[in-house]
Amino acid sequence: MGVLESANDRPTTVEVIFSTGRTLSLLAVLVGLAWGTGQPFVFPSLGPSAYALAITPSAATSQWQRTIGGHFFGVLSGMVAYHALAPGLTIVSTPSAFSPGGFRLVLSGFVAVGLTTIAMLRTDYRHAPACATTLIISLGLLTTVVDAAIIMVSVCLLVLVDSLLPAGGVAGR
């Protein structure tokens, strides 16, 4: 079996349009909140979460408990690692090779992904996009308690919107 599906096994045009619309619908409220408040209600790991919820809604890792729980552990682990190892630093550009600050930032990310993975596996709240959330925080991009709360509110709203939309997805074709 190849990496790509055969043309016969790929989603139909109607399924592609529906699934894309569902993915974007999941983000629409958050986009409005981010634009209207100037706060980070949209951040990179929400895209993969929205995609997973829209495309593979019946997958175990797309269940609402795992989505919220995984991101919670991502936020918690990211905050712990960042504030313990790299407070005040931000990776907005590539750090100089072998710089102490660069080491602290990448170590913070490394530790955060490890902590997030342990927490998700031990609690069965596995949701891969949460590892992106933990990197967003541990690399110094969203590091305050307010940022952490906004991330969790965003994830909860994503899950809420998902529960209100018609079921769909193209997984299992």
JSON list of C-alpha atoms in Angstrom, two decimals:
[
{"chain": "A", "resi": 1, "resn": "MET", "atom": "CA", "xyz": [0.00, 0.00, 0.00]},
{"chain": "A", "resi": 2, "resn": "GLY", "atom": "CA", "xyz": [1.34, 3.42, -0.96]},
{"chain": "A", "resi": 3, "resn": "VAL", "atom": "CA", "xyz": [1.44, 6.56, 1.10]},
{"chain": "A", "resi": 4, "resn": "LEU", "atom": "CA", "xyz": [-1.34, 8.22, -0.89]},
{"chain": "A", "resi": 5, "resn": "GLU", "atom": "CA", "xyz": [-4.83, 6.85, -1.31]},
{"chain": "A", "resi": 6, "resn": "SER", "atom": "CA", "xyz": [-5.89, 5.77, -4.74]},
{"chain": "A", "resi": 7, "resn": "ALA", "atom": "CA", "xyz": [-8.10, 8.24, -6.57]},
{"chain": "A", "resi": 8, "resn": "ASN", "atom": "CA", "xyz": [-11.11, 5.97, -5.94]},
{"chain": "A", "resi": 9, "resn": "ASP", "atom": "CA", "xyz": [-10.55, 6.09, -2.16]},
{"chain": "A", "resi": 10, "resn": "ARG", "atom": "CA", "xyz": [-10.20, 9.87, -1.89]},
{"chain": "A", "resi": 11, "resn": "PRO", "atom": "CA", "xyz": [-13.09, 12.02, -0.67]},
{"chain": "A", "resi": 12, "resn": "THR", "atom": "CA", "xyz": [-15.56, 13.22, -3.25]},
{"chain": "A", "resi": 13, "resn": "THR", "atom": "CA", "xyz": [-15.74, 16.88, -4.17]},
{"chain": "A", "resi": 14, "resn": "VAL", "atom": "CA", "xyz": [-18.90, 17.23, -2.06]},
{"chain": "A", "resi": 15, "resn": "GLU", "atom": "CA", "xyz": [-17.15, 15.64, 0.94]},
{"chain": "A", "resi": 16, "resn": "VAL", "atom": "CA", "xyz": [-14.14, 17.91, 0.47]},
{"chain": "A", "resi": 17, "resn": "ILE", "atom": "CA", "xyz": [-16.36, 21.02, 0.36]},
{"chain": "A", "resi": 18, "resn": "PHE", "atom": "CA", "xyz": [-18.39, 19.90, 3.39]},
{"chain": "A", "resi": 19, "resn": "SER", "atom": "CA", "xyz": [-15.32, 18.97, 5.45]},
{"chain": "A", "resi": 20, "resn": "THR", "atom": "CA", "xyz": [-13.50, 22.18, 4.56]},
{"chain": "A", "resi": 21, "resn": "GLY", "atom": "CA", "xyz": [-16.59, 24.19, 5.46]},
{"chain": "A", "resi": 22, "resn": "ARG", "atom": "CA", "xyz": [-16.91, 22.32, 8.75]},
{"chain": "A", "resi": 23, "resn": "THR", "atom": "CA", "xyz": [-13.23, 22.92, 9.59]},
{"chain": "A", "resi": 24, "resn": "LEU", "atom": "CA", "xyz": [-13.56, 26.64, 8.88]},
{"chain": "A", "resi": 25, "resn": "SER", "atom": "CA", "xyz": [-16.88, 26.84, 10.74]},
{"chain": "A", "resi": 26, "resn": "LEU", "atom": "CA", "xyz": [-15.19, 25.48, 13.84]},
{"chain": "A", "resi": 27, "resn": "LEU", "atom": "CA", "xyz": [-12.73, 28.38, 13.72]},
{"chain": "A", "resi": 28, "resn": "ALA", "atom": "CA", "xyz": [-15.17, 31.16, 12.72]},
{"chain": "A", "resi": 29, "resn": "VAL", "atom": "CA", "xyz": [-16.24, 32.13, 16.26]},
{"chain": "A", "resi": 30, "resn": "LEU", "atom": "CA", "xyz": [-12.64, 32.20, 17.41]},
{"chain": "A", "resi": 31, "resn": "VAL", "atom": "CA", "xyz": [-11.56, 34.29, 14.44]},
{"chain": "A", "resi": 32, "resn": "GLY", "atom": "CA", "xyz": [-14.30, 36.79, 15.31]},
{"chain": "A", "resi": 33, "resn": "LEU", "atom": "CA", "xyz": [-13.23, 36.85, 18.96]},
{"chain": "A", "resi": 34, "resn": "ALA", "atom": "CA", "xyz": [-9.57, 37.33, 18.06]},
{"chain": "A", "resi": 35, "resn": "TRP", "atom": "CA", "xyz": [-10.36, 40.12, 15.64]},
{"chain": "A", "resi": 36, "resn": "GLY", "atom": "CA", "xyz": [-12.87, 41.82, 17.93]},
{"chain": "A", "resi": 37, "resn": "THR", "atom": "CA", "xyz": [-10.79, 41.67, 21.10]},
{"chain": "A", "resi": 38, "resn": "GLY", "atom": "CA", "xyz": [-7.22, 41.79, 19.82]},
{"chain": "A", "resi": 39, "resn": "GLN", "atom": "CA", "xyz": [-6.49, 38.73, 21.95]},
{"chain": "A", "resi": 40, "resn": "PRO", "atom": "CA", "xyz": [-4.91, 35.44, 20.77]},
{"chain": "A", "resi": 41, "resn": "PHE", "atom": "CA", "xyz": [-8.09, 33.36, 20.48]},
{"chain": "A", "resi": 42, "resn": "VAL", "atom": "CA", "xyz": [-6.59, 31.88, 17.29]},
{"chain": "A", "resi": 43, "resn": "PHE", "atom": "CA", "xyz": [-3.20, 30.20, 17.56]},
{"chain": "A", "resi": 44, "resn": "PRO", "atom": "CA", "xyz": [-1.41, 27.58, 15.44]},
{"chain": "A", "resi": 45, "resn": "SER", "atom": "CA", "xyz": [-2.48, 24.41, 17.24]},
{"chain": "A", "resi": 46, "resn": "LEU", "atom": "CA", "xyz": [-6.18, 25.19, 16.83]},
{"chain": "A", "resi": 47, "resn": "GLY", "atom": "CA", "xyz": [-5.90, 24.49, 13.10]},
{"chain": "A", "resi": 48, "resn": "PRO", "atom": "CA", "xyz": [-4.91, 20.84, 13.59]},
{"chain": "A", "resi": 49, "resn": "SER", "atom": "CA", "xyz": [-7.54, 20.44, 16.32]},
{"chain": "A", "resi": 50, "resn": "ALA", "atom": "CA", "xyz": [-10.28, 21.86, 14.08]},
{"chain": "A", "resi": 51, "resn": "TYR", "atom": "CA", "xyz": [-9.11, 19.65, 11.22]},
{"chain": "A", "resi": 52, "resn": "ALA", "atom": "CA", "xyz": [-9.14, 16.53, 13.41]},
{"chain": "A", "resi": 53, "resn": "LEU", "atom": "CA", "xyz": [-12.60, 17.32, 14.78]},
{"chain": "A", "resi": 54, "resn": "ALA", "atom": "CA", "xyz": [-13.99, 17.99, 11.30]},
{"chain": "A", "resi": 55, "resn": "ILE", "atom": "CA", "xyz": [-12.30, 15.19, 9.35]},
{"chain": "A", "resi": 56, "resn": "THR", "atom": "CA", "xyz": [-12.10, 12.37, 11.91]},
{"chain": "A", "resi": 57, "resn": "PRO", "atom": "CA", "xyz": [-14.90, 13.11, 14.40]},
{"chain": "A", "resi": 58, "resn": "SER", "atom": "CA", "xyz": [-15.23, 9.49, 15.51]},
{"chain": "A", "resi": 59, "resn": "ALA", "atom": "CA", "xyz": [-11.50, 9.01, 16.13]},
{"chain": "A", "resi": 60, "resn": "ALA", "atom": "CA", "xyz": [-10.61, 8.52, 19.77]},
{"chain": "A", "resi": 61, "resn": "THR", "atom": "CA", "xyz": [-8.23, 11.50, 19.76]},
{"chain": "A", "resi": 62, "resn": "SER", "atom": "CA", "xyz": [-11.02, 13.76, 18.44]},
{"chain": "A", "resi": 63, "resn": "GLN", "atom": "CA", "xyz": [-13.31, 13.18, 21.41]},
{"chain": "A", "resi": 64, "resn": "TRP", "atom": "CA", "xyz": [-14.07, 16.37, 23.33]},
{"chain": "A", "resi": 65, "resn": "GLN", "atom": "CA", "xyz": [-12.52, 15.12, 26.57]},
{"chain": "A", "resi": 66, "resn": "ARG", "atom": "CA", "xyz": [-9.23, 14.32, 24.86]},
{"chain": "A", "resi": 67, "resn": "THR", "atom": "CA", "xyz": [-9.21, 17.60, 22.94]},
{"chain": "A", "resi": 68, "resn": "ILE", "atom": "CA", "xyz": [-9.72, 19.68, 26.07]},
{"chain": "A", "resi": 69, "resn": "GLY", "atom": "CA", "xyz": [-7.60, 17.45, 28.32]},
{"chain": "A", "resi": 70, "resn": "GLY", "atom": "CA", "xyz": [-4.70, 17.27, 25.86]},
{"chain": "A", "resi": 71, "resn": "HIS", "atom": "CA", "xyz": [-4.60, 21.05, 25.42]},
{"chain": "A", "resi": 72, "resn": "PHE", "atom": "CA", "xyz": [-4.90, 21.51, 29.19]},
{"chain": "A", "resi": 73, "resn": "PHE", "atom": "CA", "xyz": [-1.80, 19.38, 29.71]},
{"chain": "A", "resi": 74, "resn": "GLY", "atom": "CA", "xyz": [-0.08, 21.23, 26.86]},
{"chain": "A", "resi": 75, "resn": "VAL", "atom": "CA", "xyz": [-0.82, 24.57, 28.53]},
{"chain": "A", "resi": 76, "resn": "LEU", "atom": "CA", "xyz": [0.20, 23.37, 31.99]},
{"chain": "A", "resi": 77, "resn": "SER", "atom": "CA", "xyz": [3.40, 21.68, 30.79]},
{"chain": "A", "resi": 78, "resn": "GLY", "atom": "CA", "xyz": [4.34, 24.64, 28.62]},
{"chain": "A", "resi": 79, "resn": "MET", "atom": "CA", "xyz": [3.84, 27.09, 31.48]},
{"chain": "A", "resi": 80, "resn": "VAL", "atom": "CA", "xyz": [5.87, 24.98, 33.91]},
{"chain": "A", "resi": 81, "resn": "ALA", "atom": "CA", "xyz": [8.74, 24.41, 31.49]},
{"chain": "A", "resi": 82, "resn": "TYR", "atom": "CA", "xyz": [8.87, 28.01, 30.25]},
{"chain": "A", "resi": 83, "resn": "HIS", "atom": "CA", "xyz": [8.71, 29.68, 33.65]},
{"chain": "A", "resi": 84, "resn": "ALA", "atom": "CA", "xyz": [11.22, 27.22, 35.14]},
{"chain": "A", "resi": 85, "resn": "LEU", "atom": "CA", "xyz": [13.73, 27.25, 32.30]},
{"chain": "A", "resi": 86, "resn": "ALA", "atom": "CA", "xyz": [13.35, 30.28, 30.04]},
{"chain": "A", "resi": 87, "resn": "PRO", "atom": "CA", "xyz": [11.35, 33.10, 31.67]},
{"chain": "A", "resi": 88, "resn": "GLY", "atom": "CA", "xyz": [11.53, 36.34, 29.75]},
{"chain": "A", "resi": 89, "resn": "LEU", "atom": "CA", "xyz": [12.85, 34.74, 26.56]},
{"chain": "A", "resi": 90, "resn": "THR", "atom": "CA", "xyz": [10.93, 34.46, 23.30]},
{"chain": "A", "resi": 91, "resn": "ILE", "atom": "CA", "xyz": [11.79, 32.57, 20.14]},
{"chain": "A", "resi": 92, "resn": "VAL", "atom": "CA", "xyz": [10.63, 35.10, 17.56]},
{"chain": "A", "resi": 93, "resn": "SER", "atom": "CA", "xyz": [13.76, 34.60, 15.48]},
{"chain": "A", "resi": 94, "resn": "THR", "atom": "CA", "xyz": [16.39, 31.90, 15.30]},
{"chain": "A", "resi": 95, "resn": "PRO", "atom": "CA", "xyz": [18.69, 32.19, 18.31]},
{"chain": "A", "resi": 96, "resn": "SER", "atom": "CA", "xyz": [22.43, 32.39, 17.76]},
{"chain": "A", "resi": 97, "resn": "ALA", "atom": "CA", "xyz": [24.15, 29.03, 17.61]},
{"chain": "A", "resi": 98, "resn": "PHE", "atom": "CA", "xyz": [25.12, 27.72, 21.03]},
{"chain": "A", "resi": 99, "resn": "SER", "atom": "CA", "xyz": [23.70, 30.79, 22.83]},
{"chain": "A", "resi": 100, "resn": "PRO", "atom": "CA", "xyz": [22.68, 30.23, 26.47]},
{"chain": "A", "resi": 101, "resn": "GLY", "atom": "CA", "xyz": [19.26, 31.83, 25.87]},
{"chain": "A", "resi": 102, "resn": "GLY", "atom": "CA", "xyz": [18.67, 29.70, 22.80]},
{"chain": "A", "resi": 103, "resn": "PHE", "atom": "CA", "xyz": [19.56, 26.60, 24.78]},
{"chain": "A", "resi": 104, "resn": "ARG", "atom": "CA", "xyz": [17.15, 27.52, 27.57]},
{"chain": "A", "resi": 105, "resn": "LEU", "atom": "CA", "xyz": [14.33, 28.06, 25.06]},
{"chain": "A", "resi": 106, "resn": "VAL", "atom": "CA", "xyz": [14.84, 24.82, 23.16]},
{"chain": "A", "resi": 107, "resn": "LEU", "atom": "CA", "xyz": [15.27, 22.94, 26.43]},
{"chain": "A", "resi": 108, "resn": "SER", "atom": "CA", "xyz": [12.00, 24.48, 27.62]},
{"chain": "A", "resi": 109, "resn": "GLY", "atom": "CA", "xyz": [10.27, 23.18, 24.48]},
{"chain": "A", "resi": 110, "resn": "PHE", "atom": "CA", "xyz": [11.88, 19.78, 24.82]},
{"chain": "A", "resi": 111, "resn": "VAL", "atom": "CA", "xyz": [10.85, 19.42, 28.47]},
{"chain": "A", "resi": 112, "resn": "ALA", "atom": "CA", "xyz": [7.33, 20.72, 27.77]},
{"chain": "A", "resi": 113, "resn": "VAL", "atom": "CA", "xyz": [6.69, 18.18, 24.99]},
{"chain": "A", "resi": 114, "resn": "GLY", "atom": "CA", "xyz": [7.98, 15.43, 27.29]},
{"chain": "A", "resi": 115, "resn": "LEU", "atom": "CA", "xyz": [5.74, 16.53, 30.17]},
{"chain": "A", "resi": 116, "resn": "THR", "atom": "CA", "xyz": [2.74, 16.88, 27.85]},
{"chain": "A", "resi": 117, "resn": "THR", "atom": "CA", "xyz": [3.33, 13.42, 26.39]},
{"chain": "A", "resi": 118, "resn": "ILE", "atom": "CA", "xyz": [3.64, 11.83, 29.82]},
{"chain": "A", "resi": 119, "resn": "ALA", "atom": "CA", "xyz": [0.49, 13.56, 31.08]},
{"chain": "A", "resi": 120, "resn": "MET", "atom": "CA", "xyz": [-1.56, 12.67, 28.00]},
{"chain": "A", "resi": 121, "resn": "LEU", "atom": "CA", "xyz": [-0.48, 9.04, 28.04]},
{"chain": "A", "resi": 122, "resn": "ARG", "atom": "CA", "xyz": [-0.95, 8.58, 31.79]},
{"chain": "A", "resi": 123, "resn": "THR", "atom": "CA", "xyz": [-4.46, 10.11, 31.72]},
{"chain": "A", "resi": 124, "resn": "ASP", "atom": "CA", "xyz": [-5.55, 8.88, 28.27]},
{"chain": "A", "resi": 125, "resn": "TYR", "atom": "CA", "xyz": [-6.24, 12.47, 27.17]},
{"chain": "A", "resi": 126, "resn": "ARG", "atom": "CA", "xyz": [-4.26, 12.04, 23.95]},
{"chain": "A", "resi": 127, "resn": "HIS", "atom": "CA", "xyz": [-4.61, 14.82, 21.39]},
{"chain": "A", "resi": 128, "resn": "ALA", "atom": "CA", "xyz": [-1.54, 15.39, 19.20]},
{"chain": "A", "resi": 129, "resn": "PRO", "atom": "CA", "xyz": [-2.17, 19.11, 18.51]},
{"chain": "A", "resi": 130, "resn": "ALA", "atom": "CA", "xyz": [-1.64, 19.71, 22.24]},
{"chain": "A", "resi": 131, "resn": "CYS", "atom": "CA", "xyz": [2.08, 19.18, 21.65]},
{"chain": "A", "resi": 132, "resn": "ALA", "atom": "CA", "xyz": [1.97, 22.25, 19.40]},
{"chain": "A", "resi": 133, "resn": "THR", "atom": "CA", "xyz": [0.18, 24.19, 22.15]},
{"chain": "A", "resi": 134, "resn": "THR", "atom": "CA", "xyz": [2.90, 23.28, 24.62]},
{"chain": "A", "resi": 135, "resn": "LEU", "atom": "CA", "xyz": [5.56, 24.51, 22.18]},
{"chain": "A", "resi": 136, "resn": "ILE", "atom": "CA", "xyz": [3.72, 27.79, 21.61]},
{"chain": "A", "resi": 137, "resn": "ILE", "atom": "CA", "xyz": [3.92, 28.45, 25.34]},
{"chain": "A", "resi": 138, "resn": "SER", "atom": "CA", "xyz": [7.29, 26.91, 26.19]},
{"chain": "A", "resi": 139, "resn": "LEU", "atom": "CA", "xyz": [9.03, 28.81, 23.39]},
{"chain": "A", "resi": 140, "resn": "GLY", "atom": "CA", "xyz": [7.82, 32.09, 24.87]},
{"chain": "A", "resi": 141, "resn": "LEU", "atom": "CA", "xyz": [5.02, 33.06, 22.50]},
{"chain": "A", "resi": 142, "resn": "LEU", "atom": "CA", "xyz": [2.00, 33.00, 24.86]},
{"chain": "A", "resi": 143, "resn": "THR", "atom": "CA", "xyz": [3.30, 32.81, 28.44]},
{"chain": "A", "resi": 144, "resn": "THR", "atom": "CA", "xyz": [0.99, 34.67, 30.81]},
{"chain": "A", "resi": 145, "resn": "VAL", "atom": "CA", "xyz": [-1.84, 33.27, 32.89]},
{"chain": "A", "resi": 146, "resn": "VAL", "atom": "CA", "xyz": [-4.23, 35.35, 30.76]},
{"chain": "A", "resi": 147, "resn": "ASP", "atom": "CA", "xyz": [-2.75, 33.77, 27.60]},
{"chain": "A", "resi": 148, "resn": "ALA", "atom": "CA", "xyz": [-3.20, 30.30, 29.13]},
{"chain": "A", "resi": 149, "resn": "ALA", "atom": "CA", "xyz": [-6.82, 31.09, 29.98]},
{"chain": "A", "resi": 150, "resn": "ILE", "atom": "CA", "xyz": [-7.48, 32.38, 26.46]},
{"chain": "A", "resi": 151, "resn": "ILE", "atom": "CA", "xyz": [-6.01, 29.20, 24.99]},
{"chain": "A", "resi": 152, "resn": "MET", "atom": "CA", "xyz": [-8.26, 27.04, 27.13]},
{"chain": "A", "resi": 153, "resn": "VAL", "atom": "CA", "xyz": [-11.34, 29.18, 26.41]},
{"chain": "A", "resi": 154, "resn": "SER", "atom": "CA", "xyz": [-10.54, 28.88, 22.69]},
{"chain": "A", "resi": 155, "resn": "VAL", "atom": "CA", "xyz": [-10.25, 25.09, 22.91]},
{"chain": "A", "resi": 156, "resn": "CYS", "atom": "CA", "xyz": [-13.52, 24.83, 24.86]},
{"chain": "A", "resi": 157, "resn": "LEU", "atom": "CA", "xyz": [-15.31, 27.06, 22.34]},
{"chain": "A", "resi": 158, "resn": "LEU", "atom": "CA", "xyz": [-13.92, 24.96, 19.49]},
{"chain": "A", "resi": 159, "resn": "VAL", "atom": "CA", "xyz": [-15.34, 21.84, 21.13]},
{"chain": "A", "resi": 160, "resn": "LEU", "atom": "CA", "xyz": [-18.66, 23.59, 21.82]},
{"chain": "A", "resi": 161, "resn": "VAL", "atom": "CA", "xyz": [-19.03, 24.71, 18.20]},
{"chain": "A", "resi": 162, "resn": "ASP", "atom": "CA", "xyz": [-18.13, 21.17, 17.11]},
{"chain": "A", "resi": 163, "resn": "SER", "atom": "CA", "xyz": [-20.98, 19.79, 19.22]},
{"chain": "A", "resi": 164, "resn": "LEU", "atom": "CA", "xyz": [-23.44, 22.21, 17.59]},
{"chain": "A", "resi": 165, "resn": "LEU", "atom": "CA", "xyz": [-22.52, 21.53, 13.96]},
{"chain": "A", "resi": 166, "resn": "PRO", "atom": "CA", "xyz": [-23.93, 18.66, 11.94]},
{"chain": "A", "resi": 167, "resn": "ALA", "atom": "CA", "xyz": [-21.80, 15.52, 12.09]},
{"chain": "A", "resi": 168, "resn": "GLY", "atom": "CA", "xyz": [-19.45, 14.90, 9.23]},
{"chain": "A", "resi": 169, "resn": "GLY", "atom": "CA", "xyz": [-15.99, 13.81, 8.38]},
{"chain": "A", "resi": 170, "resn": "VAL", "atom": "CA", "xyz": [-14.38, 11.78, 5.67]},
{"chain": "A", "resi": 171, "resn": "ALA", "atom": "CA", "xyz": [-12.39, 9.34, 7.78]},
{"chain": "A", "resi": 172, "resn": "GLY", "atom": "CA", "xyz": [-12.86, 5.67, 7.25]},
{"chain": "A", "resi": 173, "resn": "ARG", "atom": "CA", "xyz": [-13.53, 5.94, 3.54]}
]
